[in-house]
Tab-separated table of C-alpha atoms and ligand atoms in Angstrom:
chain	number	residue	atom	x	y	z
A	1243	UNK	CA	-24.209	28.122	-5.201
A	1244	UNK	CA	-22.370	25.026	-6.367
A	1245	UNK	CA	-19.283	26.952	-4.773
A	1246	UNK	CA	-17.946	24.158	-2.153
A	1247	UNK	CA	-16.564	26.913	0.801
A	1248	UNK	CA	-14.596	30.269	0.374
A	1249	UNK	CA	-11.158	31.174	1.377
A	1250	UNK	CA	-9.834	28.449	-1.435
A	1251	UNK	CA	-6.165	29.181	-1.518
A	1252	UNK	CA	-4.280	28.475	-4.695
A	1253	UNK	CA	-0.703	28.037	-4.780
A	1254	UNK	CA	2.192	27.943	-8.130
A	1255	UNK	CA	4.566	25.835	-7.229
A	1256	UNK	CA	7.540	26.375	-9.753
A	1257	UNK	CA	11.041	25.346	-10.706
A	1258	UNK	CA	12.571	26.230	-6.977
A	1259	UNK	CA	10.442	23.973	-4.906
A	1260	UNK	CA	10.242	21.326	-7.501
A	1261	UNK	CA	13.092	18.327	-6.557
A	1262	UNK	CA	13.892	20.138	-3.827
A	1263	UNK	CA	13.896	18.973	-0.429
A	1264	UNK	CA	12.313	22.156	0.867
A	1265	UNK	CA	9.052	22.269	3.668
A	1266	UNK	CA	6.299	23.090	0.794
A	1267	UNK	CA	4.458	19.786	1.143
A	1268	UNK	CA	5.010	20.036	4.671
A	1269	UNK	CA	3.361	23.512	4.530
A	1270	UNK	CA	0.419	22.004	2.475
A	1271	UNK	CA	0.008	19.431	5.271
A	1272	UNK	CA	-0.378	21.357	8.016
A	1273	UNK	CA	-2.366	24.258	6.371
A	1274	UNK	CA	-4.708	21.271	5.217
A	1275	UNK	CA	-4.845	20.021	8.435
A	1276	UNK	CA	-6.005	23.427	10.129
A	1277	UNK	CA	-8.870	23.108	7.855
A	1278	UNK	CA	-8.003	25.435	4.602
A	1279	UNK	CA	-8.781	24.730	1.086
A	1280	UNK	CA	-5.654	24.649	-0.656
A	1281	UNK	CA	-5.290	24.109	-4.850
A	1282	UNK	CA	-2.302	23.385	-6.032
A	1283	UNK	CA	-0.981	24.337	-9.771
A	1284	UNK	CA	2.554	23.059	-11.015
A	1285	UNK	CA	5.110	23.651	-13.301
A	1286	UNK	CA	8.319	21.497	-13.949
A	1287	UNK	CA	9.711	22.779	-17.139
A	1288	UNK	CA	13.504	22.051	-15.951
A	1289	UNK	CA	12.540	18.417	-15.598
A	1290	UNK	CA	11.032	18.318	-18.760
A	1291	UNK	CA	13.960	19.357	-20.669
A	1292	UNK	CA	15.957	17.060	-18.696
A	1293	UNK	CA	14.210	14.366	-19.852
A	1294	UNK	CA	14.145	15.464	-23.516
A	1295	UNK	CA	17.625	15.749	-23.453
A	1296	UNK	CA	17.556	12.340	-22.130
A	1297	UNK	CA	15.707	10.983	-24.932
A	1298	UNK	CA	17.948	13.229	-27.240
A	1299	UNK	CA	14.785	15.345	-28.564
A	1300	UNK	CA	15.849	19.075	-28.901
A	1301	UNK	CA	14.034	21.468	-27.162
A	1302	UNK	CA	13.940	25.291	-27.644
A	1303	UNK	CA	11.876	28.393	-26.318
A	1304	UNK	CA	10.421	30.985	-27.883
A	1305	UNK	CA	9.625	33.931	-25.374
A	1306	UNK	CA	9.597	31.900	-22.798
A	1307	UNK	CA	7.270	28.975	-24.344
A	1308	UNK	CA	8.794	25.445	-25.443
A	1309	UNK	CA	8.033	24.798	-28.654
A	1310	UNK	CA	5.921	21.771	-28.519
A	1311	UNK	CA	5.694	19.542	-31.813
A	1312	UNK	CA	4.397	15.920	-31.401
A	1313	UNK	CA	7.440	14.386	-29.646
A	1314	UNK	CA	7.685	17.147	-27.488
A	1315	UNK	CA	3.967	16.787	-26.145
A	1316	UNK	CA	4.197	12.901	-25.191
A	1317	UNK	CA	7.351	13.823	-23.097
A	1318	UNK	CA	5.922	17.103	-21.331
A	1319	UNK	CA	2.653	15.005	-20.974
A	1320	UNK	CA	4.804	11.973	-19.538
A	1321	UNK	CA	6.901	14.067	-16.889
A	1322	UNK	CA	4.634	16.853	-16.418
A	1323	UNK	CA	1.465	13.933	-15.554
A	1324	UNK	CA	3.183	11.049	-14.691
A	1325	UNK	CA	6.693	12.102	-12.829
A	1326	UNK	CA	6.193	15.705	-11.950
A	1327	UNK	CA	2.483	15.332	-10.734
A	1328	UNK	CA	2.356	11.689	-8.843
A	1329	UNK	CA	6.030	12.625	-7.001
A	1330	UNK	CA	4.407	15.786	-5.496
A	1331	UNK	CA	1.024	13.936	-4.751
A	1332	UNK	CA	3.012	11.061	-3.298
A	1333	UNK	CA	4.896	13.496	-0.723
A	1334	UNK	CA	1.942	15.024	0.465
A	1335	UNK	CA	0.211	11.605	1.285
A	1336	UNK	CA	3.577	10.328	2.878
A	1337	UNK	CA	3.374	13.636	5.443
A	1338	UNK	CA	-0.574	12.434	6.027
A	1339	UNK	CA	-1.876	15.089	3.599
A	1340	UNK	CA	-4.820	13.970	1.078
A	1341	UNK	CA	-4.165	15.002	-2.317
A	1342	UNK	CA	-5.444	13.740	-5.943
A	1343	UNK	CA	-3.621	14.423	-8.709
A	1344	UNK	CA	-4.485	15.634	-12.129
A	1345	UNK	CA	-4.102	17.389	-15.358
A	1346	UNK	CA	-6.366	19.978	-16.970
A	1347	UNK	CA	-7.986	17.452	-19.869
A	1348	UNK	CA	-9.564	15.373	-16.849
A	1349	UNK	CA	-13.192	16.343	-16.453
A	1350	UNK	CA	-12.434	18.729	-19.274
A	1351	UNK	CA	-11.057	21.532	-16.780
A	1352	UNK	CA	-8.900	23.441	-18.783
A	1353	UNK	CA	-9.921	24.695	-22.076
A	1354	UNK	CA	-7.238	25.862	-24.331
A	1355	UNK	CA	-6.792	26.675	-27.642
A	1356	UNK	CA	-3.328	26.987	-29.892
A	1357	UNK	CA	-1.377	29.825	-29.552
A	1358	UNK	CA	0.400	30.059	-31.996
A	1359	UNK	CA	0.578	27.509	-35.008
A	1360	UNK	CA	4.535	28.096	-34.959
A	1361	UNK	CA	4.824	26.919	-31.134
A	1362	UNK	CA	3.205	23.614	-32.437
A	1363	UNK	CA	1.055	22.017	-29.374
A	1364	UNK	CA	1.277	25.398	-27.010
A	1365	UNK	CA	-2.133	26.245	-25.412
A	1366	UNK	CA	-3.417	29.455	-23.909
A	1367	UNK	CA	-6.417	28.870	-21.795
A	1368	UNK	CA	-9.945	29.636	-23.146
A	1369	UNK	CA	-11.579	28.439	-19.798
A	1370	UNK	CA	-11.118	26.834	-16.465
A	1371	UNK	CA	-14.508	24.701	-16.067
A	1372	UNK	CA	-14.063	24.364	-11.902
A	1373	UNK	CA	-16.566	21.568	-11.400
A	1374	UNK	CA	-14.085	18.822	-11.321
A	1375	UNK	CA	-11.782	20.701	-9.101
A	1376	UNK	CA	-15.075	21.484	-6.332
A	1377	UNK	CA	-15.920	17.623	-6.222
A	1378	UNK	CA	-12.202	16.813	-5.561
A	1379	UNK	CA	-11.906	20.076	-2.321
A	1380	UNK	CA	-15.214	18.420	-1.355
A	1381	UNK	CA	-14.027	15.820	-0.837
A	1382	UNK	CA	-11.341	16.862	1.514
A	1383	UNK	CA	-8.428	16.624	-1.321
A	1384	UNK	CA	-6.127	19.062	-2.370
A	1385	UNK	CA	-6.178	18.981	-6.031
A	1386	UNK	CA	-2.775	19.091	-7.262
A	1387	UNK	CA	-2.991	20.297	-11.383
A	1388	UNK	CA	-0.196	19.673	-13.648
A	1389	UNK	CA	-1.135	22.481	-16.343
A	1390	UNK	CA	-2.060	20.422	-19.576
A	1391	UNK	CA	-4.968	21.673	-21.527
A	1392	UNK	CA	-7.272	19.891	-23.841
A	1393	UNK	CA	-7.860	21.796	-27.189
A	1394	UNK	CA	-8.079	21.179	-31.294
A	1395	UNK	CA	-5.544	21.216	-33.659
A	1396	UNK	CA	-6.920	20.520	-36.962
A	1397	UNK	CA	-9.732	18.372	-36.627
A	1398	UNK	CA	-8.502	16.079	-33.595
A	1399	UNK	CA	-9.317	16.702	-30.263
A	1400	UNK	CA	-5.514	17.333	-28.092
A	1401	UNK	CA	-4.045	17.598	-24.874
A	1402	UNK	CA	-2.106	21.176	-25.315
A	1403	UNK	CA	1.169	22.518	-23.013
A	1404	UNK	CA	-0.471	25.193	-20.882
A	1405	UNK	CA	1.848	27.397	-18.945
A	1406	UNK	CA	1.606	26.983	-15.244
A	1407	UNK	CA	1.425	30.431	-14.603
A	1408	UNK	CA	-1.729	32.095	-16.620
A	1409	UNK	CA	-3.251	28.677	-15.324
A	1410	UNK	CA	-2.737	29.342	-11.981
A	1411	UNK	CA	-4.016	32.891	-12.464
A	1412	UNK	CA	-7.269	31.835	-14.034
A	1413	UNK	CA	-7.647	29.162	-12.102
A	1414	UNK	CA	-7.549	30.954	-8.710
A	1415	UNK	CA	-10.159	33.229	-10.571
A	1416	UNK	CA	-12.819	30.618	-11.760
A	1417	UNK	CA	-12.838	29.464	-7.968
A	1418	UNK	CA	-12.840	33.131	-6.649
A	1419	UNK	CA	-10.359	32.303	-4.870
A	1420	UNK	CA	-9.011	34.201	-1.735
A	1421	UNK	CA	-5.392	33.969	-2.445
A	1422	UNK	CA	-3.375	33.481	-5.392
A	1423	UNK	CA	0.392	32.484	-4.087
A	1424	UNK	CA	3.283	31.909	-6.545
A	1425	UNK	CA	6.537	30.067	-5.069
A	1426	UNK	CA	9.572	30.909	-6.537
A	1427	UNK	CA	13.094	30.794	-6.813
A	1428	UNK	CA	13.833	34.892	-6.263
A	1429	UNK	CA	12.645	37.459	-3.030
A	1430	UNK	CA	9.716	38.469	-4.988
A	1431	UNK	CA	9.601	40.930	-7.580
A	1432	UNK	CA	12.706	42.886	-7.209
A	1433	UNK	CA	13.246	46.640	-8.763
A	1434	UNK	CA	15.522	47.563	-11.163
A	1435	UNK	CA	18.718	47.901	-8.742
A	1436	UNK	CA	17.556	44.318	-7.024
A	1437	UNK	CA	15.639	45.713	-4.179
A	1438	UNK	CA	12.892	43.673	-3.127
A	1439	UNK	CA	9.268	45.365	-4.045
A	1440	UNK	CA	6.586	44.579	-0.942
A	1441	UNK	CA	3.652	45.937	-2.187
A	1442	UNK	CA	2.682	46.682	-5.417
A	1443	UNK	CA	-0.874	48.182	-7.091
A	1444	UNK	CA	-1.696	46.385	-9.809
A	1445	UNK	CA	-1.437	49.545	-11.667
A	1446	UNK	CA	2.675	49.725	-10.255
A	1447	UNK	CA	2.719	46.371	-11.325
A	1448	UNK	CA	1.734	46.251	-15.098
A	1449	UNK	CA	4.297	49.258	-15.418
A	1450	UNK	CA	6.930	47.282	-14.140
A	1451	UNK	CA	6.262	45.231	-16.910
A	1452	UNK	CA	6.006	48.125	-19.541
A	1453	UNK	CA	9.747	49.442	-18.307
A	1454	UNK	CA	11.159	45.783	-18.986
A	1455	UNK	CA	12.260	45.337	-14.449
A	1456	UNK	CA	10.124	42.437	-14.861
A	1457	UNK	CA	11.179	40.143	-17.879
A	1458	UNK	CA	11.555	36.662	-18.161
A	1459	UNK	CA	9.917	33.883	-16.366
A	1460	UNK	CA	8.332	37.001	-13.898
A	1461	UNK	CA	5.976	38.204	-16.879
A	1462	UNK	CA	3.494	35.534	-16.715
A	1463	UNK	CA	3.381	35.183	-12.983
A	1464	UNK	CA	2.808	39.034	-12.806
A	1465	UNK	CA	0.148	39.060	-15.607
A	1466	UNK	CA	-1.385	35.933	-13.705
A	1467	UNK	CA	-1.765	37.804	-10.821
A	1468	UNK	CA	-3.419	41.248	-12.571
A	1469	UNK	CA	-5.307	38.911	-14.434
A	1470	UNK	CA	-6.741	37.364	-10.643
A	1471	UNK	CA	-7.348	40.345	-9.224
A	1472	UNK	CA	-10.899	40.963	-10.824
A	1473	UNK	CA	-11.477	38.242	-8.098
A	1474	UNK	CA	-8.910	38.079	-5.861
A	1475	UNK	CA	-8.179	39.739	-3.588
A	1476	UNK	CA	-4.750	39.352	-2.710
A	1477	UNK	CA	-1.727	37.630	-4.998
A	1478	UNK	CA	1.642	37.209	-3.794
A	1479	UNK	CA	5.286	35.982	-5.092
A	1480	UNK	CA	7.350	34.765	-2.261
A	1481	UNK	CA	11.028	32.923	-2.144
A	1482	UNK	CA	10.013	29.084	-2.396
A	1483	UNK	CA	13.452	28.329	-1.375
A	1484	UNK	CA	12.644	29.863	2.184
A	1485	UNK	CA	12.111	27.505	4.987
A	1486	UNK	CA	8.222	27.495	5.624
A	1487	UNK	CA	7.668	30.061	2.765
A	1488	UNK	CA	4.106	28.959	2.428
A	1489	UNK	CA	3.110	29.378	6.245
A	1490	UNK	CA	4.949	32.968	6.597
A	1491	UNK	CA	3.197	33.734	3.845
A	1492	UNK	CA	-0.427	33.153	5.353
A	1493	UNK	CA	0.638	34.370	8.853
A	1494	UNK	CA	1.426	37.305	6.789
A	1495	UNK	CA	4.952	37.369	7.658
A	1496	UNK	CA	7.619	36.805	5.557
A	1497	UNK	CA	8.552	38.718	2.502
A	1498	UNK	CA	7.853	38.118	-0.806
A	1499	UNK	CA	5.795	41.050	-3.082
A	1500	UNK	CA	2.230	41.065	-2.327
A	1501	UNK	CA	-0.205	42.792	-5.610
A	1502	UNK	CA	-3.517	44.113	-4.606
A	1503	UNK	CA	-6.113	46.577	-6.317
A	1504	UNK	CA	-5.138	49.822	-6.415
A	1505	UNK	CA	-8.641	50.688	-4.081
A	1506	UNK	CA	-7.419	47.805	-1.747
A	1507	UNK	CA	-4.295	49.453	-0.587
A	1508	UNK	CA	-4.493	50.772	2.641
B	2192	ADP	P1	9.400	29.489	-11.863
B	2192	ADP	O1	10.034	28.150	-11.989
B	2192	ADP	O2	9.015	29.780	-10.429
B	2192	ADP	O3	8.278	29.735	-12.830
B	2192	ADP	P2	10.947	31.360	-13.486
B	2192	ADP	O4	12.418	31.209	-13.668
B	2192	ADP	O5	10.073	31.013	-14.638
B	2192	ADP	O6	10.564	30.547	-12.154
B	2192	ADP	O7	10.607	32.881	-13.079
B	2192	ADP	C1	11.313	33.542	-12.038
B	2192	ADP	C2	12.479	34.339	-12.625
B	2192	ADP	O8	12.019	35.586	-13.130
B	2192	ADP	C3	13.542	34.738	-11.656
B	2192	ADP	O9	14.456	33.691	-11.376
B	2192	ADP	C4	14.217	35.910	-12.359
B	2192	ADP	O10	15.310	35.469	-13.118
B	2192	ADP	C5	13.163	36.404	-13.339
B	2192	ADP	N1	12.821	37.822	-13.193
B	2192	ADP	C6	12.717	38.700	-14.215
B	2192	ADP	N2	12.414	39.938	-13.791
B	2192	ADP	C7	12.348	39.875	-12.437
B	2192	ADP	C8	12.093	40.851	-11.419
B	2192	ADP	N3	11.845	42.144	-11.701
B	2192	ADP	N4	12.097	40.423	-10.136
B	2192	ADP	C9	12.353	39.138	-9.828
B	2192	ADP	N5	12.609	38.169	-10.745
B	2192	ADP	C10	12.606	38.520	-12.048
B	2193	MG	MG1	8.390	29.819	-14.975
């Protein structure tokens, strides 16, 4: 009901594929062209400090979160939007993919709210309204979602910084998605002595978290994925930076670490 098909497929693209002259938006292209329904979620938080830099605004993170005052917003909102967004759309129509691009205020998608008062304009999602994201896949699109919120601070209605991550994660779980896929710049989740991790329970998971082997930049893509799996079936973080990383990773080859429900394991 209102659902457009199943087996959507929603894919993070972060910092490693980003610029990079990798086989991503070739991936999209031909996964597209087999007939899937593919939803793609970006980040770009390198080029955004590049450009603040640029423009001689300072820039600093708190837990992993830029702290976002006025300035700050209009530039992540520029790049993120307008650079980030339109180059990635603009590669996937040059291969003969269809894409549309957009952010989470248009058609009021993503619903955030502030996180914290100190990180100025940072929003955590409230709720992903997927309406505007079923018209575009019906219409034979892949969406393409830089991860800007819409929110209130004070009395004004505002676009808020959303991480990528938790977006992608709720996201792939408002569409009931079939697959949640993060692209990165490491194996996958590796173990405390570097080892790549295959397959993890979501239970294995959240304690990898709770031991401090997963820290950084990993925390919200792991906490994405738990946060998925009510729906979800399967959610995987594979090497961006490998050739065809995207394909291998629906053919099921590949490596990468792939997080299921405990009762899913086999
Ligand atoms: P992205 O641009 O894809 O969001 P991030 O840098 O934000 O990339 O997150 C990936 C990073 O997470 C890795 O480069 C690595 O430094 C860090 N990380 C922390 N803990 C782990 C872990 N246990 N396994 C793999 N990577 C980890
Ligand atoms: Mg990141």
């Amino acid at each position: 009901m209102g659902k457009v098909q199943r087996s959507i497929i929603v894919v993070k693209i972060g910092g490693s594929t980003l610029g990079n002259h990798d086989t991503t938006m070739e991936d999209l292209v031909a996964l597209q062209k087999e007939g899937r329904t593919l939803v793609v979620v970006h980040g770009g938080a390198n080029i955004v400090s590049e450009w603040l830099s640029r423009m001689r605004i300072s820039t600093r993170f708190e837990n992993g979160l830029r702290v976002t005052d006025r300035q700050s917003l209009d530039v992540v909102a520029a790049v993120l939007c307008g650079l980030v967004n339109k180059e990635l759309v603009i590669g996937i129509q040059s291969l003969g993919g269809r894409a549309i691009g957009l952010s989470g205020v248009d058609g009021g998608f993503i619903e955030a709210r502030i996180k914290n008062a100190e990180l100025g304009y940072v929003g955590e999602v409230v709720k992903v309204n997927p309406e505007p994201i079923e018209a575009i896949l019906k219409g034979g699109y892949i969406p393409i979602i830089a991860p800007l919120g819409f929110g209130v601070k004070g009395e004004k209605a505002e676009k808020l910084n959303v991480n990528g991550d938790p977006a992608a994660g709720d996201i792939a779980a408002a569409l009931e998605a079939e697959r949640l896929i993060f692209l990165t710049d490491v194996p996958g989740i590796l173990d405390s002595s570097g080892k790549l991790l295959p397959r993890l329970s979501a239970d294995e998971a959240s304690s990898l978290i709770g031991s401090g082997v997963v820290s950084g930049g990993m925390i919200p893509k792991v906490e994405a994925c738990l946060r998925a799996l009510s729906t979800v079936p399967i959610t995987q973080i594979v090497d961006g930076r490998e050739p065809h990383a995207l394909l291998q990773a629906m053919a099921g080859k590949g490596d990468g670490t792939t997080i299921v429900l405990t009762g899913r394991m086999e």
